[in-house]
C-alpha positions as protocol buffer text, in pm:
chain_id: "A"
residue {
  index: 1
  type: MET
  ca { x: 1146 y: -797 z: -1185 }
}
residue {
  index: 2
  type: LYS
  ca { x: 880 y: -612 z: -1377 }
}
residue {
  index: 3
  type: HIS
  ca { x: 875 y: -239 z: -1448 }
}
residue {
  index: 4
  type: SER
  ca { x: 565 y: -172 z: -1233 }
}
residue {
  index: 5
  type: VAL
  ca { x: 462 y: -278 z: -885 }
}
residue {
  index: 6
  type: LEU
  ca { x: 122 y: -272 z: -713 }
}
residue {
  index: 7
  type: VAL
  ca { x: 165 y: -206 z: -342 }
}
residue {
  index: 8
  type: SER
  ca { x: -76 y: -235 z: -53 }
}
residue {
  index: 9
  type: LEU
  ca { x: -26 y: -189 z: 319 }
}
residue {
  index: 10
  type: ALA
  ca { x: -119 y: -483 z: 541 }
}
residue {
  index: 11
  type: THR
  ca { x: -95 y: -592 z: 899 }
}
residue {
  index: 12
  type: GLU
  ca { x: -189 y: -940 z: 1014 }
}
residue {
  index: 13
  type: GLY
  ca { x: -557 y: -843 z: 1040 }
}
residue {
  index: 14
  type: TYR
  ca { x: -583 y: -723 z: 679 }
}
residue {
  index: 15
  type: LEU
  ca { x: -427 y: -1010 z: 484 }
}
residue {
  index: 16
  type: ASP
  ca { x: -761 y: -1136 z: 352 }
}
residue {
  index: 17
  type: GLN
  ca { x: -833 y: -789 z: 214 }
}
residue {
  index: 18
  type: VAL
  ca { x: -494 y: -781 z: 41 }
}
residue {
  index: 19
  type: ARG
  ca { x: -562 y: -1122 z: -111 }
}
residue {
  index: 20
  type: GLN
  ca { x: -892 y: -989 z: -246 }
}
residue {
  index: 21
  type: LEU
  ca { x: -729 y: -671 z: -377 }
}
residue {
  index: 22
  type: PHE
  ca { x: -448 y: -853 z: -555 }
}
residue {
  index: 23
  type: SER
  ca { x: -686 y: -1114 z: -696 }
}
residue {
  index: 24
  type: GLY
  ca { x: -913 y: -841 z: -833 }
}
residue {
  index: 25
  type: ALA
  ca { x: -618 y: -647 z: -971 }
}
residue {
  index: 26
  type: TYR
  ca { x: -499 y: -956 z: -1157 }
}
residue {
  index: 27
  type: THR
  ca { x: -833 y: -1091 z: -1281 }
}
residue {
  index: 28
  type: HIS
  ca { x: -1041 y: -774 z: -1333 }
}
residue {
  index: 29
  type: GLY
  ca { x: -765 y: -516 z: -1353 }
}
residue {
  index: 30
  type: GLY
  ca { x: -531 y: -706 z: -1581 }
}
residue {
  index: 31
  type: TRP
  ca { x: -233 y: -610 z: -1365 }
}
residue {
  index: 32
  type: ARG
  ca { x: 80 y: -784 z: -1491 }
}
residue {
  index: 33
  type: GLY
  ca { x: 337 y: -604 z: -1279 }
}
residue {
  index: 34
  type: ASP
  ca { x: 475 y: -715 z: -945 }
}
residue {
  index: 35
  type: PHE
  ca { x: 263 y: -733 z: -630 }
}
residue {
  index: 36
  type: LEU
  ca { x: 408 y: -616 z: -299 }
}
residue {
  index: 37
  type: ILE
  ca { x: 285 y: -598 z: 60 }
}
residue {
  index: 38
  type: LEU
  ca { x: 422 y: -314 z: 271 }
}
residue {
  index: 39
  type: THR
  ca { x: 406 y: -441 z: 629 }
}
residue {
  index: 40
  type: PRO
  ca { x: 553 y: -422 z: 978 }
}
residue {
  index: 41
  type: GLY
  ca { x: 555 y: -804 z: 969 }
}
residue {
  index: 42
  type: ILE
  ca { x: 354 y: -1106 z: 860 }
}
residue {
  index: 43
  type: PRO
  ca { x: 363 y: -1435 z: 1053 }
}
residue {
  index: 44
  type: GLN
  ca { x: 416 y: -1777 z: 902 }
}
residue {
  index: 45
  type: PRO
  ca { x: 230 y: -1955 z: 738 }
}
residue {
  index: 46
  type: GLU
  ca { x: 66 y: -1639 z: 597 }
}
residue {
  index: 47
  type: ARG
  ca { x: 402 y: -1513 z: 473 }
}
residue {
  index: 48
  type: ALA
  ca { x: 469 y: -1840 z: 292 }
}
residue {
  index: 49
  type: TRP
  ca { x: 125 y: -1829 z: 127 }
}
residue {
  index: 50
  type: PHE
  ca { x: 205 y: -1493 z: -35 }
}
residue {
  index: 51
  type: GLU
  ca { x: 565 y: -1579 z: -124 }
}
residue {
  index: 52
  type: GLN
  ca { x: 458 y: -1904 z: -295 }
}
residue {
  index: 53
  type: ARG
  ca { x: 239 y: -1693 z: -523 }
}
residue {
  index: 54
  type: GLY
  ca { x: 516 y: -1450 z: -611 }
}
residue {
  index: 55
  type: VAL
  ca { x: 396 y: -1164 z: -390 }
}
residue {
  index: 56
  type: LEU
  ca { x: 686 y: -960 z: -258 }
}
residue {
  index: 57
  type: ILE
  ca { x: 689 y: -865 z: 108 }
}
residue {
  index: 58
  type: HIS
  ca { x: 870 y: -551 z: 222 }
}
residue {
  index: 59
  type: GLU
  ca { x: 894 y: -529 z: 599 }
}
residue {
  index: 60
  type: CYS
  ca { x: 964 y: -192 z: 753 }
}
residue {
  index: 61
  type: GLU
  ca { x: 907 y: -17 z: 1083 }
}
residue {
  index: 62
  type: ASN
  ca { x: 648 y: 245 z: 1165 }
}
residue {
  index: 63
  type: ILE
  ca { x: 796 y: 591 z: 1141 }
}
residue {
  index: 64
  type: PHE
  ca { x: 634 y: 686 z: 1471 }
}
residue {
  index: 65
  type: SER
  ca { x: 556 y: 476 z: 1776 }
}
residue {
  index: 66
  type: ASP
  ca { x: 189 y: 447 z: 1869 }
}
residue {
  index: 67
  type: SER
  ca { x: 232 y: 699 z: 2152 }
}
residue {
  index: 68
  type: GLU
  ca { x: 423 y: 948 z: 1933 }
}
residue {
  index: 69
  type: TRP
  ca { x: 162 y: 916 z: 1661 }
}
residue {
  index: 70
  type: ALA
  ca { x: -127 y: 964 z: 1906 }
}
residue {
  index: 71
  type: ALA
  ca { x: 35 y: 1286 z: 2026 }
}
residue {
  index: 72
  type: ILE
  ca { x: 60 y: 1439 z: 1678 }
}
residue {
  index: 73
  type: SER
  ca { x: -210 y: 1271 z: 1469 }
}
residue {
  index: 74
  type: HIS
  ca { x: -511 y: 1489 z: 1397 }
}
residue {
  index: 75
  type: ASN
  ca { x: -744 y: 1209 z: 1294 }
}
residue {
  index: 76
  type: ARG
  ca { x: -618 y: 936 z: 1528 }
}
residue {
  index: 77
  type: MET
  ca { x: -553 y: 686 z: 1252 }
}
residue {
  index: 78
  type: PRO
  ca { x: -325 y: 399 z: 1362 }
}
residue {
  index: 79
  type: SER
  ca { x: 49 y: 459 z: 1340 }
}
residue {
  index: 80
  type: VAL
  ca { x: 84 y: 180 z: 1084 }
}
residue {
  index: 81
  type: VAL
  ca { x: -41 y: 423 z: 817 }
}
residue {
  index: 82
  type: THR
  ca { x: 296 y: 596 z: 840 }
}
residue {
  index: 83
  type: LEU
  ca { x: 445 y: 296 z: 659 }
}
residue {
  index: 84
  type: LYS
  ca { x: 317 y: 461 z: 340 }
}
residue {
  index: 85
  type: PHE
  ca { x: 604 y: 709 z: 365 }
}
residue {
  index: 86
  type: HIS
  ca { x: 839 y: 420 z: 284 }
}
residue {
  index: 87
  type: LEU
  ca { x: 700 y: 435 z: -70 }
}
residue {
  index: 88
  type: PHE
  ca { x: 940 y: 726 z: -120 }
}
residue {
  index: 89
  type: SER
  ca { x: 1246 y: 528 z: -8 }
}
residue {
  index: 90
  type: ALA
  ca { x: 1527 y: 410 z: -235 }
}
residue {
  index: 91
  type: TYR
  ca { x: 1391 y: 54 z: -222 }
}
residue {
  index: 92
  type: PHE
  ca { x: 1107 y: 147 z: -457 }
}
residue {
  index: 93
  type: ARG
  ca { x: 1339 y: 297 z: -721 }
}
residue {
  index: 94
  type: GLN
  ca { x: 1383 y: -51 z: -869 }
}
residue {
  index: 95
  type: TRP
  ca { x: 1046 y: -7 z: -1041 }
}
residue {
  index: 96
  type: LYS
  ca { x: 963 y: 250 z: -1303 }
}
residue {
  index: 97
  type: ASN
  ca { x: 606 y: 284 z: -1172 }
}
residue {
  index: 98
  type: VAL
  ca { x: 470 y: 229 z: -823 }
}
residue {
  index: 99
  type: LEU
  ca { x: 94 y: 204 z: -776 }
}
residue {
  index: 100
  type: TYR
  ca { x: -34 y: 211 z: -419 }
}
residue {
  index: 101
  type: LEU
  ca { x: -390 y: 96 z: -340 }
}
residue {
  index: 102
  type: ASP
  ca { x: -548 y: 62 z: 3 }
}
residue {
  index: 103
  type: ALA
  ca { x: -645 y: -295 z: 86 }
}
residue {
  index: 104
  type: ASP
  ca { x: -1016 y: -211 z: 106 }
}
residue {
  index: 105
  type: ILE
  ca { x: -1040 y: -123 z: -264 }
}
residue {
  index: 106
  type: ILE
  ca { x: -1235 y: -347 z: -499 }
}
residue {
  index: 107
  type: VAL
  ca { x: -1088 y: -356 z: -850 }
}
residue {
  index: 108
  type: ARG
  ca { x: -1363 y: -389 z: -1109 }
}
residue {
  index: 109
  type: ARG
  ca { x: -1200 y: -243 z: -1420 }
}
residue {
  index: 110
  type: SER
  ca { x: -866 y: -237 z: -1598 }
}
residue {
  index: 111
  type: LEU
  ca { x: -561 y: -89 z: -1428 }
}
residue {
  index: 112
  type: ALA
  ca { x: -362 y: -106 z: -1753 }
}
residue {
  index: 113
  type: GLY
  ca { x: -325 y: 269 z: -1798 }
}
residue {
  index: 114
  type: LEU
  ca { x: -186 y: 316 z: -1448 }
}
residue {
  index: 115
  type: ASP
  ca { x: 139 y: 133 z: -1520 }
}
residue {
  index: 116
  type: SER
  ca { x: 256 y: 412 z: -1749 }
}
residue {
  index: 117
  type: VAL
  ca { x: 169 y: 725 z: -1549 }
}
residue {
  index: 118
  type: HIS
  ca { x: 471 y: 950 z: -1495 }
}
residue {
  index: 119
  type: GLY
  ca { x: 524 y: 1160 z: -1185 }
}
residue {
  index: 120
  type: LEU
  ca { x: 334 y: 1157 z: -858 }
}
residue {
  index: 121
  type: TRP
  ca { x: -42 y: 1128 z: -892 }
}
residue {
  index: 122
  type: ALA
  ca { x: -325 y: 1071 z: -647 }
}
residue {
  index: 123
  type: VAL
  ca { x: -700 y: 1101 z: -632 }
}
residue {
  index: 124
  type: GLN
  ca { x: -855 y: 1355 z: -401 }
}
residue {
  index: 125
  type: ASP
  ca { x: -928 y: 1224 z: -53 }
}
residue {
  index: 126
  type: TYR
  ca { x: -1285 y: 1332 z: 7 }
}
residue {
  index: 127
  type: TRP
  ca { x: -1263 y: 1238 z: 373 }
}
residue {
  index: 128
  type: ASP
  ca { x: -1004 y: 1510 z: 436 }
}
residue {
  index: 129
  type: TYR
  ca { x: -820 y: 1641 z: 131 }
}
residue {
  index: 130
  type: SER
  ca { x: -552 y: 1831 z: 322 }
}
residue {
  index: 131
  type: LEU
  ca { x: -236 y: 1626 z: 379 }
}
residue {
  index: 132
  type: GLU
  ca { x: -144 y: 1868 z: 655 }
}
residue {
  index: 133
  type: ARG
  ca { x: -473 y: 1806 z: 839 }
}
residue {
  index: 134
  type: GLN
  ca { x: -434 y: 1431 z: 798 }
}
residue {
  index: 135
  type: LEU
  ca { x: -97 y: 1430 z: 970 }
}
residue {
  index: 136
  type: LEU
  ca { x: -79 y: 1732 z: 1200 }
}
residue {
  index: 137
  type: PRO
  ca { x: -310 y: 1867 z: 1471 }
}
Protein backbone atom coordinates (compact mmCIF):
# COMPACT_ATOMS: atom_id res chain seq x y z
CA MET A 1 0.00 0.00 0.00
CA LYS A 2 1.28 3.41 -0.95
CA HIS A 3 0.68 6.63 0.97
CA SER A 4 -1.44 8.22 -1.80
CA VAL A 5 -4.30 6.98 -3.93
CA LEU A 6 -5.80 8.35 -7.15
CA VAL A 7 -9.53 7.66 -7.26
CA SER A 8 -12.04 7.92 -10.06
CA LEU A 9 -15.71 7.02 -10.22
CA ALA A 10 -16.75 4.55 -12.90
CA THR A 11 -19.75 2.58 -13.98
CA GLU A 12 -19.60 -0.04 -16.72
CA GLY A 13 -20.02 2.61 -19.42
CA TYR A 14 -17.03 4.69 -18.29
CA LEU A 15 -14.29 2.08 -17.94
CA ASP A 16 -12.48 3.19 -21.10
CA GLN A 17 -12.34 6.74 -19.74
CA VAL A 18 -10.88 5.48 -16.45
CA ARG A 19 -8.26 3.50 -18.37
CA GLN A 20 -7.31 6.68 -20.23
CA LEU A 21 -7.23 8.73 -17.02
CA PHE A 22 -5.06 6.26 -15.14
CA SER A 23 -2.74 5.80 -18.12
CA GLY A 24 -2.30 9.57 -18.43
CA ALA A 25 -1.79 9.95 -14.69
CA TYR A 26 0.97 7.33 -14.79
CA THR A 27 2.73 8.34 -18.01
CA HIS A 28 2.22 12.13 -18.13
CA GLY A 29 1.41 12.81 -14.49
CA GLY A 30 4.11 10.66 -12.93
CA TRP A 31 1.62 9.27 -10.40
CA ARG A 32 3.27 6.56 -8.33
CA GLY A 33 0.57 6.08 -5.73
CA ASP A 34 -2.25 3.56 -5.80
CA PHE A 35 -5.06 3.68 -8.37
CA LEU A 36 -8.63 2.96 -7.27
CA ILE A 37 -12.01 2.79 -9.00
CA LEU A 38 -15.02 3.78 -6.91
CA THR A 39 -17.94 1.88 -8.43
CA PRO A 40 -21.34 0.31 -7.84
CA GLY A 41 -19.94 -2.76 -9.65
CA ILE A 42 -17.81 -3.83 -12.59
CA PRO A 43 -18.50 -7.05 -14.52
CA GLN A 44 -15.93 -9.67 -15.41
CA PRO A 45 -13.71 -9.68 -17.50
CA GLU A 46 -13.39 -5.89 -17.05
CA ARG A 47 -12.81 -6.31 -13.33
CA ALA A 48 -10.01 -8.81 -13.96
CA TRP A 49 -8.36 -6.46 -16.47
CA PHE A 50 -8.02 -3.74 -13.82
CA GLU A 51 -7.04 -6.09 -10.99
CA GLN A 52 -4.28 -7.69 -13.11
CA ARG A 53 -2.77 -4.21 -13.45
CA GLY A 54 -2.89 -3.48 -9.74
CA VAL A 55 -5.90 -1.15 -9.85
CA LEU A 56 -7.95 -1.39 -6.67
CA ILE A 57 -11.72 -1.63 -6.97
CA HIS A 58 -13.93 -0.37 -4.16
CA GLU A 59 -17.56 -1.33 -4.66
CA CYS A 60 -20.18 0.60 -2.76
CA GLU A 61 -23.85 1.42 -3.10
CA ASN A 62 -25.41 4.67 -4.20
CA ILE A 63 -26.43 6.74 -1.21
CA PHE A 64 -29.79 7.47 -2.83
CA SER A 65 -31.91 5.37 -5.17
CA ASP A 66 -32.52 6.83 -8.62
CA SER A 67 -36.06 7.85 -7.64
CA GLU A 68 -34.94 9.45 -4.35
CA TRP A 69 -32.16 11.30 -6.13
CA ALA A 70 -34.51 12.55 -8.88
CA ALA A 71 -36.80 13.97 -6.19
CA ILE A 72 -34.07 16.01 -4.49
CA SER A 73 -31.42 16.65 -7.16
CA HIS A 74 -31.37 20.18 -8.50
CA ASN A 75 -29.34 19.43 -11.61
CA ARG A 76 -30.66 15.94 -12.36
CA MET A 77 -27.24 14.33 -12.43
CA PRO A 78 -27.39 10.52 -12.13
CA SER A 79 -27.54 9.09 -8.61
CA VAL A 80 -24.20 7.34 -9.13
CA VAL A 81 -22.47 10.68 -8.44
CA THR A 82 -23.42 10.23 -4.79
CA LEU A 83 -20.75 7.53 -4.59
CA LYS A 84 -18.27 10.39 -4.20
CA PHE A 85 -19.47 10.80 -0.62
CA HIS A 86 -17.83 7.45 0.15
CA LEU A 87 -14.48 9.26 -0.20
CA PHE A 88 -15.11 10.48 3.35
CA SER A 89 -15.62 6.95 4.75
CA ALA A 90 -13.20 5.14 7.05
CA TYR A 91 -12.04 2.96 4.14
CA PHE A 92 -10.04 5.84 2.69
CA ARG A 93 -8.17 6.53 5.95
CA GLN A 94 -5.61 3.90 4.95
CA TRP A 95 -4.01 6.49 2.67
CA LYS A 96 -2.39 9.72 3.77
CA ASN A 97 -3.59 11.52 0.63
CA VAL A 98 -6.62 10.84 -1.54
CA LEU A 99 -6.82 12.51 -4.94
CA TYR A 100 -10.14 12.28 -6.76
CA LEU A 101 -10.34 13.02 -10.50
CA ASP A 102 -13.38 12.65 -12.75
CA ALA A 103 -12.91 10.07 -15.48
CA ASP A 104 -13.23 12.65 -18.26
CA ILE A 105 -10.04 14.48 -17.24
CA ILE A 106 -6.99 14.34 -19.48
CA VAL A 107 -3.73 14.44 -17.53
CA ARG A 108 -1.07 16.33 -19.46
CA ARG A 109 1.29 17.49 -16.71
CA SER A 110 2.80 16.25 -13.47
CA LEU A 111 0.57 15.37 -10.53
CA ALA A 112 3.60 15.06 -8.23
CA GLY A 113 2.72 18.00 -6.00
CA LEU A 114 -0.78 16.71 -5.34
CA ASP A 115 0.39 13.71 -3.32
CA SER A 116 1.54 15.95 -0.49
CA VAL A 117 -1.37 18.39 -0.13
CA HIS A 118 -2.78 18.47 3.40
CA GLY A 119 -6.43 19.04 4.20
CA LEU A 120 -9.41 19.13 1.89
CA TRP A 121 -8.84 20.98 -1.38
CA ALA A 122 -10.83 21.35 -4.58
CA VAL A 123 -10.91 23.53 -7.64
CA GLN A 124 -13.89 25.77 -8.22
CA ASP A 125 -16.67 24.17 -10.22
CA TYR A 126 -17.46 26.76 -12.85
CA TRP A 127 -20.58 24.90 -13.90
CA ASP A 128 -22.21 25.55 -10.52
CA TYR A 129 -19.88 26.46 -7.68
CA SER A 130 -22.42 26.05 -4.89
CA LEU A 131 -22.39 22.58 -3.32
CA GLU A 132 -25.85 23.30 -1.96
CA ARG A 133 -27.22 24.04 -5.44
CA GLN A 134 -25.58 20.93 -6.85
CA LEU A 135 -27.33 18.67 -4.36
CA LEU A 136 -30.53 20.39 -3.24
CA PRO A 137 -33.44 21.97 -5.11
